[in-house]
Coordinates of C-alpha atoms in Angstrom, one line a residue:
Chain A
M97 CA -75.5 8.3 69.6
S98 CA -77.1 10.7 72.0
T99 CA -75.6 14.1 71.8
L100 CA -78.5 16.2 73.0
E101 CA -77.3 16.7 76.6
K102 CA -73.9 17.9 75.4
S103 CA -73.6 21.7 75.6
R104 CA -70.6 23.7 74.8
A105 CA -68.4 26.1 76.7
T106 CA -69.0 29.8 76.3
F107 CA -66.8 31.7 73.9
V108 CA -63.5 32.7 75.5
P109 CA -60.8 34.3 73.4
G110 CA -57.8 32.1 73.7
P111 CA -54.1 32.7 73.1
D112 CA -54.1 30.4 70.0
R113 CA -53.4 32.1 66.8
L114 CA -52.3 31.3 63.3
R115 CA -48.5 30.8 63.1
F116 CA -46.2 29.5 60.4
S117 CA -44.9 26.9 62.8
G118 CA -48.5 25.7 63.2
V119 CA -49.0 25.5 59.5
L120 CA -45.7 23.4 59.2
R121 CA -47.0 21.0 61.9
S122 CA -50.4 20.8 60.1
E123 CA -48.7 19.9 56.8
F124 CA -46.5 17.3 58.5
I125 CA -49.6 15.7 60.1
K126 CA -51.3 15.7 56.7
L127 CA -48.3 14.1 54.9
T128 CA -47.9 11.4 57.5
S129 CA -51.6 10.5 57.9
L130 CA -52.3 9.2 54.4
R131 CA -51.3 5.7 53.3
S132 CA -50.6 6.9 49.8
T133 CA -48.1 9.6 50.8
I134 CA -46.4 7.4 53.3
G135 CA -46.2 4.6 50.7
L136 CA -44.5 7.0 48.2
L137 CA -42.0 8.2 50.9
L138 CA -41.1 4.5 51.6
A139 CA -41.0 3.6 47.9
I140 CA -37.9 5.9 47.4
P141 CA -35.5 3.8 49.6
L142 CA -37.3 0.6 48.5
F143 CA -36.6 1.2 44.8
G144 CA -33.2 2.7 45.5
L145 CA -32.0 -0.2 47.6
A146 CA -33.5 -2.8 45.3
V147 CA -31.9 -1.4 42.1
S148 CA -28.5 -1.0 43.9
A149 CA -28.7 -4.6 45.2
A150 CA -29.6 -6.0 41.8
L151 CA -26.7 -4.0 40.2
G152 CA -24.3 -5.0 43.0
L153 CA -25.2 -8.7 42.6
T154 CA -24.5 -8.6 38.9
L155 CA -21.3 -6.5 39.1
E156 CA -19.3 -9.1 37.3
D157 CA -21.5 -9.1 34.2
A158 CA -21.5 -5.3 34.0
G159 CA -17.8 -5.1 33.1
L160 CA -15.7 -4.3 36.1
P161 CA -13.3 -1.3 36.0
G162 CA -9.6 -2.2 36.3
Q163 CA -9.3 -0.3 39.6
A164 CA -11.5 1.3 42.2
S165 CA -13.4 4.1 40.6
V166 CA -15.5 6.8 42.3
G167 CA -17.5 7.4 39.1
F168 CA -18.3 3.7 38.6
M169 CA -19.3 3.2 42.2
L170 CA -21.5 6.3 42.2
D171 CA -23.2 5.2 39.0
Q172 CA -24.1 1.9 40.5
V173 CA -25.2 3.3 43.8
T174 CA -27.2 6.4 42.8
I175 CA -29.0 5.3 39.6
G176 CA -31.9 3.5 41.4
T177 CA -32.6 6.3 43.9
V178 CA -32.1 9.2 41.4
L179 CA -34.0 7.6 38.5
F180 CA -37.0 6.2 40.4
G181 CA -36.8 8.7 43.2
Q182 CA -37.2 11.7 41.0
L183 CA -40.4 10.3 39.5
I184 CA -41.8 9.1 42.9
A185 CA -40.9 12.4 44.5
G186 CA -42.5 14.4 41.6
V187 CA -45.7 12.4 41.8
L188 CA -45.7 12.8 45.6
G189 CA -45.3 16.6 45.2
V190 CA -48.2 16.7 42.8
L191 CA -50.4 14.6 45.1
V192 CA -49.7 16.7 48.2
I193 CA -51.6 19.6 46.7
S194 CA -53.8 18.3 43.9
S195 CA -55.4 15.7 46.2
E196 CA -56.5 18.5 48.4
Y197 CA -58.4 19.9 45.4
S198 CA -59.9 16.6 44.4
S199 CA -61.0 15.8 48.0
G200 CA -62.2 19.2 48.9
T201 CA -59.6 19.4 51.8
I202 CA -58.3 22.6 50.3
Q203 CA -61.4 24.4 51.5
S204 CA -60.7 23.5 55.1
T205 CA -57.0 24.3 54.6
L206 CA -57.6 27.8 53.1
I207 CA -60.3 28.7 55.6
A208 CA -57.8 27.9 58.4
V209 CA -54.9 29.7 56.6
P210 CA -56.5 32.4 54.5
T211 CA -53.2 34.0 53.6
R212 CA -52.7 30.9 51.3
L213 CA -49.0 31.4 50.5
S214 CA -47.9 30.1 53.8
V215 CA -49.7 26.8 53.0
L216 CA -47.6 26.3 49.9
A217 CA -44.4 27.4 51.7
A218 CA -45.1 24.9 54.6
K219 CA -45.9 22.1 52.1
A220 CA -42.6 22.9 50.3
V221 CA -40.6 22.8 53.5
V222 CA -42.2 19.6 54.9
L223 CA -42.0 17.9 51.5
F224 CA -38.4 18.8 50.8
L225 CA -37.2 17.7 54.2
T226 CA -39.0 14.4 54.3
V227 CA -38.3 13.5 50.7
T228 CA -34.6 14.5 51.0
A229 CA -34.3 12.4 54.2
S230 CA -35.9 9.5 52.5
A231 CA -33.5 9.8 49.6
L232 CA -30.6 10.1 52.0
V233 CA -31.6 6.8 53.6
A234 CA -31.8 5.3 50.1
L235 CA -28.4 6.6 48.9
F236 CA -26.3 5.9 52.0
G237 CA -28.2 2.6 52.5
S238 CA -27.3 1.7 48.9
W239 CA -23.7 2.5 49.5
A240 CA -23.6 0.5 52.7
L241 CA -25.5 -2.4 51.1
T242 CA -23.2 -2.7 48.0
Y243 CA -19.9 -1.9 49.9
P244 CA -19.2 -5.6 50.6
M245 CA -20.2 -6.5 47.0
F246 CA -17.6 -4.1 45.7
E247 CA -15.1 -5.3 48.3
R248 CA -15.2 -8.8 46.8
F249 CA -13.5 -7.4 43.7
G250 CA -11.3 -5.0 45.6
I251 CA -12.9 -2.0 44.1
E252 CA -14.7 -0.6 47.2
I253 CA -14.9 3.1 47.6
G254 CA -15.2 4.7 51.1
L255 CA -17.2 7.8 52.0
S256 CA -14.0 9.7 52.5
E257 CA -13.0 9.5 48.9
P258 CA -13.2 13.0 47.3
G259 CA -16.6 13.9 45.9
V260 CA -18.4 10.8 47.3
L261 CA -20.2 12.4 50.2
M262 CA -21.1 15.5 48.1
A263 CA -22.5 13.3 45.3
L264 CA -24.7 11.3 47.7
V265 CA -26.0 14.4 49.4
G266 CA -26.5 16.0 46.0
G267 CA -28.5 13.1 44.7
A268 CA -30.8 13.3 47.8
V269 CA -31.3 17.0 47.4
Y270 CA -32.1 16.5 43.7
V271 CA -34.8 14.0 44.7
G272 CA -36.1 16.6 47.2
L273 CA -36.1 19.3 44.5
S274 CA -38.1 17.0 42.2
A275 CA -40.8 16.9 44.9
I276 CA -40.8 20.7 44.9
L277 CA -41.1 20.7 41.1
G278 CA -44.1 18.4 41.5
L279 CA -45.6 20.6 44.2
G280 CA -45.4 23.6 41.9
I281 CA -47.0 21.7 39.0
G282 CA -49.7 20.4 41.3
A283 CA -50.5 23.9 42.6
L284 CA -50.5 25.2 39.0
L285 CA -52.8 22.5 37.6
R286 CA -54.8 21.5 40.6
A287 CA -55.7 18.1 39.0
V288 CA -54.0 14.8 40.0
A289 CA -53.9 13.2 36.5
A290 CA -52.8 16.3 34.6
G291 CA -50.2 17.1 37.3
V292 CA -48.7 13.6 37.3
A293 CA -48.6 13.6 33.5
T294 CA -46.9 17.0 33.4
V295 CA -44.3 16.2 36.1
I296 CA -43.4 12.9 34.3
S297 CA -43.1 14.8 31.0
V298 CA -40.8 17.5 32.4
I299 CA -38.5 15.0 34.2
L300 CA -38.5 12.0 31.9
L301 CA -40.0 12.8 28.5
L302 CA -38.3 16.1 27.9
P303 CA -34.8 14.7 27.7
I304 CA -36.0 11.8 25.5
V305 CA -37.8 14.1 23.1
L306 CA -34.7 16.4 23.0
S307 CA -32.4 13.5 22.3
V308 CA -34.3 12.5 19.2
L309 CA -34.6 16.0 17.8
P310 CA -31.9 17.1 15.3
A311 CA -28.9 17.9 17.4
S312 CA -28.6 21.6 16.9
Q313 CA -26.7 23.6 19.5
L314 CA -30.0 25.0 21.0
V315 CA -31.4 21.5 21.5
R316 CA -28.1 20.3 23.0
N317 CA -28.1 23.3 25.4
V318 CA -31.7 22.8 26.5
H319 CA -30.9 19.1 27.0
L320 CA -27.9 20.0 29.2
L321 CA -30.0 22.4 31.2
S322 CA -32.8 19.9 31.7
M323 CA -34.0 18.8 35.2
S324 CA -32.8 15.2 34.9
K325 CA -29.4 16.2 33.5
A326 CA -29.0 18.4 36.6
G327 CA -29.8 15.3 38.7
D328 CA -27.0 13.4 36.9
A329 CA -24.6 16.2 37.6
M330 CA -25.6 16.5 41.3
S331 CA -25.1 12.8 42.0
S332 CA -21.7 12.5 40.3
A333 CA -18.3 13.5 41.4
A334 CA -16.4 15.9 39.2
E335 CA -13.4 13.9 37.9
F336 CA -11.7 16.6 36.0
D337 CA -11.7 20.3 36.2
G338 CA -14.2 21.3 33.5
G339 CA -15.3 24.5 35.2
F340 CA -18.8 25.4 36.3
L341 CA -20.7 24.9 33.1
N342 CA -19.4 24.3 29.5
L343 CA -22.2 24.0 27.1
A344 CA -19.8 23.5 24.1
N345 CA -18.2 20.5 25.8
G346 CA -21.5 19.3 27.2
Y347 CA -20.1 19.5 30.8
V348 CA -22.4 20.4 33.7
S349 CA -20.6 20.5 37.1
S350 CA -22.3 19.4 40.3
A351 CA -22.6 23.0 41.4
A352 CA -24.2 23.9 38.1
G353 CA -26.6 20.9 38.6
W354 CA -27.7 22.2 42.0
L355 CA -28.4 25.6 40.4
V356 CA -30.3 24.3 37.4
A357 CA -32.4 21.9 39.5
A358 CA -33.2 24.7 42.0
V359 CA -34.2 27.0 39.1
W360 CA -36.5 24.4 37.6
A361 CA -38.2 23.6 40.9
G362 CA -38.3 27.2 42.0
A363 CA -39.8 28.4 38.7
F364 CA -42.7 25.9 38.9
L365 CA -43.2 26.7 42.6
V366 CA -43.5 30.4 41.8
L367 CA -46.0 29.7 39.0
G368 CA -48.0 27.5 41.5
A369 CA -47.9 30.2 44.1
I370 CA -49.2 32.8 41.7
R371 CA -52.1 30.5 40.8
L372 CA -52.8 29.9 44.4
R373 CA -52.7 33.5 45.4
R374 CA -54.8 34.9 42.6
G375 CA -58.4 34.2 42.1
D376 CA -60.8 31.7 43.6
A377 CA -59.8 28.6 45.6
Chain B
M354 CA -71.0 40.1 63.0
I355 CA -70.8 39.7 59.3
T356 CA -71.2 42.6 56.9
A357 CA -71.4 42.8 53.1
Q358 CA -71.2 46.0 51.1
A359 CA -72.1 46.3 47.5
L360 CA -70.8 42.7 47.1
V361 CA -70.6 41.6 43.5
K362 CA -69.4 38.3 42.0
Q363 CA -69.3 37.8 38.3
Y364 CA -68.3 34.6 36.4
G365 CA -67.7 35.8 32.9
N366 CA -70.9 37.3 31.8
K367 CA -72.9 35.7 34.5
V368 CA -73.6 37.7 37.6
A369 CA -73.8 35.3 40.5
V370 CA -74.1 37.9 43.3
D371 CA -75.4 41.3 42.2
S372 CA -74.3 44.1 44.5
I373 CA -75.8 43.0 47.8
D374 CA -75.6 44.6 51.2
F375 CA -76.5 42.9 54.5
T376 CA -75.5 42.7 58.1
V377 CA -75.7 39.5 60.1
R378 CA -75.9 40.4 63.8
P379 CA -74.7 38.6 66.9
G380 CA -77.0 37.0 69.4
Q381 CA -79.5 35.6 66.8
V382 CA -79.7 32.9 64.2
T383 CA -79.9 34.4 60.7
G384 CA -81.3 32.1 58.0
F385 CA -79.9 32.4 54.5
L386 CA -82.5 31.3 51.9
G387 CA -82.6 31.1 48.2
P388 CA -83.1 28.8 45.3
N389 CA -80.3 26.7 43.9
G390 CA -77.8 29.0 42.1
A391 CA -79.1 32.1 43.8
G392 CA -75.6 32.9 45.1
K393 CA -75.8 31.7 48.7
S394 CA -72.7 29.5 48.6
T395 CA -70.8 32.0 46.5
T396 CA -71.6 34.7 49.1
M397 CA -70.5 32.4 52.0
R398 CA -67.3 31.6 50.1
M399 CA -66.5 35.3 49.6
I400 CA -67.1 36.0 53.4
V401 CA -64.3 33.6 54.3
G402 CA -62.0 34.6 51.4
L403 CA -62.2 31.4 49.3
D404 CA -63.6 33.4 46.4
K405 CA -62.6 36.9 45.6
P406 CA -65.4 39.5 45.0
T407 CA -65.5 41.1 41.6
S408 CA -66.2 44.3 43.6
G409 CA -67.5 45.3 47.0
R410 CA -66.3 43.9 50.3
T411 CA -67.2 41.7 53.2
E412 CA -66.0 41.9 56.8
V413 CA -66.3 39.5 59.7
N414 CA -66.1 41.0 63.2
G415 CA -64.9 44.3 61.9
R416 CA -62.2 43.3 59.4
P417 CA -61.8 41.2 56.2
Y418 CA -61.5 37.5 57.1
R419 CA -57.9 37.1 55.9
E420 CA -56.7 40.0 58.0
H421 CA -57.5 38.2 61.3
R422 CA -54.7 36.9 63.4
A423 CA -56.6 33.8 64.3
P424 CA -59.2 33.2 61.6
L425 CA -60.5 29.9 63.1
R426 CA -61.2 31.6 66.4
E427 CA -63.2 34.3 64.6
V428 CA -65.2 32.2 62.2
G429 CA -66.2 28.5 62.0
V430 CA -67.3 27.4 58.6
L431 CA -69.1 24.4 57.1
L432 CA -69.4 24.7 53.4
D433 CA -69.1 21.1 52.1
A434 CA -69.8 18.1 54.2
K435 CA -66.9 16.1 52.9
A436 CA -64.2 18.6 52.6
A437 CA -61.7 16.0 53.9
N438 CA -59.5 13.5 52.3
G439 CA -61.2 10.1 52.2
G440 CA -58.0 8.3 53.2
R441 CA -57.4 10.3 56.4
S442 CA -59.1 9.6 59.7
A443 CA -61.5 12.1 61.1
Y444 CA -59.2 12.6 64.1
K445 CA -56.1 13.4 62.0
H446 CA -58.1 15.6 59.7
L447 CA -59.2 17.8 62.7
L448 CA -55.8 17.6 64.3
A449 CA -54.1 18.9 61.1
I450 CA -56.6 21.9 60.9
A451 CA -56.2 22.6 64.6
A452 CA -52.4 22.6 64.4
T453 CA -52.4 25.7 62.2
H454 CA -53.6 27.7 65.2
G455 CA -51.8 25.8 67.9
I456 CA -55.1 24.3 69.0
G457 CA -54.3 21.1 71.0
A458 CA -55.5 17.5 70.8
A459 CA -57.7 18.1 73.9
R460 CA -60.0 20.5 72.0
V461 CA -60.0 18.2 69.0
K462 CA -61.3 15.4 71.2
E463 CA -63.8 17.7 72.7
V464 CA -65.4 18.7 69.3
I465 CA -65.3 15.0 68.3
G466 CA -67.4 14.2 71.4
L467 CA -69.6 17.2 70.8
A468 CA -70.4 16.1 67.3
G469 CA -71.0 12.5 68.4
L470 CA -68.2 11.1 66.4
D471 CA -66.3 9.3 69.3
S472 CA -66.9 5.8 67.9
V473 CA -65.6 6.6 64.4
A474 CA -62.9 9.3 65.0
G475 CA -60.1 6.8 64.1
K476 CA -61.9 5.6 61.0
R477 CA -61.1 6.9 57.5
V478 CA -63.4 9.6 56.3
G479 CA -64.0 7.8 53.0
G480 CA -66.3 5.4 54.7
F481 CA -68.5 8.0 56.3
S482 CA -72.1 8.5 55.4
L483 CA -73.4 11.9 54.4
G484 CA -74.7 12.5 57.9
M485 CA -71.3 11.5 59.5
G486 CA -69.6 13.9 57.0
Q487 CA -71.9 16.7 58.2
R488 CA -71.1 16.0 61.8
L489 CA -67.4 16.1 60.9
G490 CA -67.9 19.4 59.1
I491 CA -69.7 20.9 62.1
A492 CA -66.9 19.6 64.4
T493 CA -64.4 21.4 62.1
A494 CA -66.5 24.6 62.3
L495 CA -66.5 24.5 66.1
L496 CA -62.7 23.8 66.5
G497 CA -61.6 27.3 67.2
D498 CA -64.6 28.0 69.5
P499 CA -65.4 30.8 67.1
A500 CA -67.5 34.0 67.7
T501 CA -69.2 33.6 64.3
I502 CA -70.5 30.4 62.8
I503 CA -71.4 29.9 59.1
L504 CA -73.0 26.7 58.1
D505 CA -74.2 25.8 54.6
E506 CA -76.9 23.2 54.6
P507 CA -75.8 21.6 57.9
V508 CA -78.8 19.3 58.3
N509 CA -78.5 17.7 54.9
G510 CA -78.4 13.9 55.4
L511 CA -78.6 14.1 59.2
D512 CA -81.0 11.7 61.1
P513 CA -83.8 13.3 63.1
E514 CA -81.8 13.3 66.3
G515 CA -78.9 15.0 64.4
V516 CA -81.3 17.6 63.0
R517 CA -82.5 18.4 66.5
W518 CA -79.0 18.5 67.8
V519 CA -78.0 21.1 65.1
R520 CA -81.1 23.2 65.9
T521 CA -80.4 23.2 69.6
L522 CA -76.7 23.9 69.0
M523 CA -77.5 26.9 66.8
R524 CA -80.0 28.3 69.3
N525 CA -77.5 27.9 72.1
L526 CA -74.6 29.4 70.2
A527 CA -76.8 32.4 69.4
A528 CA -77.9 32.7 73.0
E529 CA -74.3 32.9 74.0
G530 CA -74.0 36.0 71.9
R531 CA -72.4 34.5 68.8
T532 CA -73.3 35.3 65.2
V533 CA -74.9 32.4 63.4
L534 CA -75.5 32.3 59.7
L535 CA -77.3 29.2 58.4
S536 CA -78.5 28.2 55.0
S537 CA -81.0 25.4 54.5
H538 CA -83.7 24.4 52.0
L539 CA -85.7 22.8 54.8
M540 CA -88.3 25.5 55.5
S541 CA -89.8 23.8 58.6
E542 CA -86.3 23.5 60.1
M543 CA -85.5 27.1 59.2
A544 CA -88.8 28.3 60.7
Q545 CA -87.9 26.6 64.0
T546 CA -84.3 27.7 64.1
A547 CA -83.9 31.2 62.6
D548 CA -84.8 34.6 64.2
R549 CA -84.1 36.6 61.1
L550 CA -84.0 35.7 57.4
I551 CA -82.1 36.9 54.4
V552 CA -83.7 35.7 51.2
I553 CA -81.7 35.9 48.0
G554 CA -82.7 35.1 44.4
R555 CA -80.6 35.5 41.3
G556 CA -77.9 37.3 43.3
R557 CA -80.2 39.9 44.8
I558 CA -81.7 40.3 48.2
L559 CA -85.4 39.7 48.2
A560 CA -86.0 40.1 51.9
D561 CA -83.9 40.9 55.0
D562 CA -86.2 41.0 58.0
P563 CA -87.3 39.1 61.2
I564 CA -88.8 35.8 60.2
A565 CA -92.4 36.8 61.3
D566 CA -92.2 39.9 59.0
V567 CA -91.0 37.9 56.1
I568 CA -93.9 35.5 56.4
S569 CA -96.6 38.2 57.0
G570 CA -95.2 40.3 54.2
A571 CA -95.2 37.6 51.6
T572 CA -98.4 35.7 52.5
R573 CA -101.9 36.7 53.3
S574 CA -103.7 35.7 56.5
V575 CA -107.2 34.4 56.1
T576 CA -110.0 33.6 58.5
R577 CA -111.7 30.2 57.9
V578 CA -115.3 30.0 58.9
R579 CA -117.8 27.1 58.8
T580 CA -121.6 27.7 59.2
H581 CA -124.9 26.4 57.8
E582 CA -125.8 29.9 56.8
S583 CA -122.9 30.6 54.4
E584 CA -125.0 32.8 52.1
R585 CA -126.2 35.0 54.9
L586 CA -122.8 35.4 56.5
M587 CA -121.3 36.4 53.1
A588 CA -123.9 39.0 52.7
T589 CA -123.4 40.2 56.3
I590 CA -119.6 40.7 56.1
A591 CA -119.4 41.9 52.5
G592 CA -117.6 45.3 52.2
P593 CA -114.7 47.1 50.6
G594 CA -111.5 45.1 50.9
V595 CA -113.2 42.0 52.0
V596 CA -112.7 39.0 49.8
V597 CA -114.7 35.8 50.4
S598 CA -114.2 32.5 48.8
V599 CA -116.1 29.2 49.3
L600 CA -114.0 26.2 49.6
A601 CA -114.9 22.8 48.1
D602 CA -115.8 21.4 51.5
G603 CA -118.3 24.2 52.2
A604 CA -116.0 26.3 54.4
I605 CA -115.6 30.0 53.7
E606 CA -112.3 31.8 53.6
V607 CA -112.4 35.5 54.4
S608 CA -109.5 37.8 53.8
G609 CA -109.5 41.5 54.9
L610 CA -111.2 40.8 58.2
T611 CA -109.8 39.4 61.4
A612 CA -111.3 36.3 63.0
E613 CA -112.7 38.6 65.8
Q614 CA -114.4 40.9 63.3
V615 CA -116.0 38.0 61.5
A616 CA -117.2 36.5 64.8
V617 CA -118.7 39.8 66.0
A618 CA -120.5 40.3 62.7
A619 CA -121.9 36.8 62.8
S620 CA -123.0 37.2 66.4
T621 CA -124.7 40.5 65.6
A622 CA -126.6 38.8 62.7
G623 CA -127.5 35.8 64.9
I624 CA -125.5 33.4 62.7
V625 CA -124.2 30.3 64.4
L626 CA -120.6 29.5 63.5
H627 CA -119.4 25.9 63.8
E628 CA -115.7 26.7 63.3
I629 CA -113.6 29.8 63.0
A630 CA -109.9 29.9 62.7
S631 CA -107.1 32.4 61.7
M632 CA -104.9 30.8 59.1
S633 CA -101.5 32.5 58.6
G634 CA -99.1 31.7 55.9
S635 CA -96.2 29.3 56.4
L636 CA -92.5 30.1 55.7
E637 CA -92.7 27.8 52.8
E638 CA -95.5 29.7 51.2
A639 CA -93.7 33.0 51.9
Y640 CA -90.5 31.6 50.4
I641 CA -92.2 30.3 47.2
A642 CA -94.0 33.6 46.8
L643 CA -90.8 35.6 47.3
T644 CA -88.7 33.6 45.0
A645 CA -91.3 33.0 42.2
G646 CA -89.6 34.2 39.1
E647 CA -86.2 34.1 40.7
V648 CA -85.8 30.4 40.4
E649 CA -83.1 29.6 38.0
Y650 CA -83.4 25.8 37.9
R651 CA -87.0 24.9 37.9
S652 CA -88.0 21.2 37.5
S653 CA -89.8 20.7 34.2
S654 CA -92.8 19.0 35.8
A655 CA -93.6 22.1 37.8
A656 CA -93.0 24.4 34.9
G657 CA -94.9 22.2 32.4
T658 CA -98.2 22.0 34.3
G659 CA -98.9 25.6 34.2
A660 CA -100.9 26.5 31.1
H661 CA -100.4 30.1 32.0
K662 CA -97.1 31.5 30.9

């Protein structure tokens, strides 16, 4: 490896400068150049399709509805993607930033982008778009995969039925927001293990813990406003007019679900941004 | 050009950098020396905005690092050899950093060639040796063709050819008019590479001078003489300010007189000299003398042997 004879060009100020579009490109290259992150992106449709296929194949044992039901179909089609997808996306979100701290990449990243916040913003944009796209593939794929299975019993539901399209898109956006929640937690804690444990606690354990607590109105309200409850709401079609949000009845509309999930994800992202902006890297 | 003004960094009660001022000028290689924990890395991290100063400020090329429109084109930095994800290839790592500034793949391939990484560019960084990691770090620092280069321990783990490459590269970069700040614990390497030295100990600046001045200021020069008539020579040259000591092998070390003065005195007295040489101090001696008492982490064997304390 002889490098002695190689000299370098004299310094010439070039036109290149730091731009947000460049930071976006940088984050996309990072996300797609690691086996672990690509694996997690692929795992969302993989788990989503597998669970839908398994449910579709065992439709008869599940107790069929008397007639074609949008609610029944959506339950079968979205549960795999939403349930597994929220956890996979949350873990991916944590990894995207905390692995930079564990590997030391964050140093190179922040030296290139010393304003710091645009790094987090670019990560959020790239992560949300790729994860949501991945979940869209999972959800529409699941619908297409199980359509013939439903058709066998004459209970198939087309995409044009009211609420179906919105529920599938809502489910995908929810999985995308779970990734943002993970990103915020990762930026806040900076450690892979602590971040993963926290994101699983917020998404999965919080509702379980709340459900075993004495059912006071406060506990019920918190439960209704939890991240995973928002996911249920976003991936369902409203079948009656229950309004926007009715805590007394325990009703959360899809629109309220979008808002609640966005607030959860946004709150953690802001906390992560504050930690990133302040103090030492 | 790098400047620091009244720069302070405190971690809790511990003062890592204690109000230091310095200027690193373009066109020369400035060495940054100090014991472990003296505050070198912390200072370098503050220059590029990774750590925030408790008080005081640093500027690079006339403004704080984070206010530059194209930071990578202003400053190239190597702080840790392996500041890259082990699962990513060297090429993708560099490409991702370059993308932030719209620097193209052509420049990425150029620095890979420059650092001698062509054969391993597509391999994952996790399998790299320390030396390969250093080369990747230096390639990263050169990406933006920066006017200022800051390297922390760049020759750590490099093979002799790599050490020589870094030395030549630093000299060439300085000759092109760039600012080069370099830290290293290898004194012989520093003596060959640096024009100027900043020596820091316990967060304070101990010396900030051209390398020759640092050495002459912290070590004494002696004249070594060998003759059969030691006694007579010592009597001849004795005088105020002249200190003479006899070494175990019979040679005499004279301080306070130059070799020329000793030779003239001997000649006048008719004493035949078999050997006469000026011995000047090395950078290592100067460094040890400067940092004595400033060393925070001393190995116990070195501290234990001294009965004096």
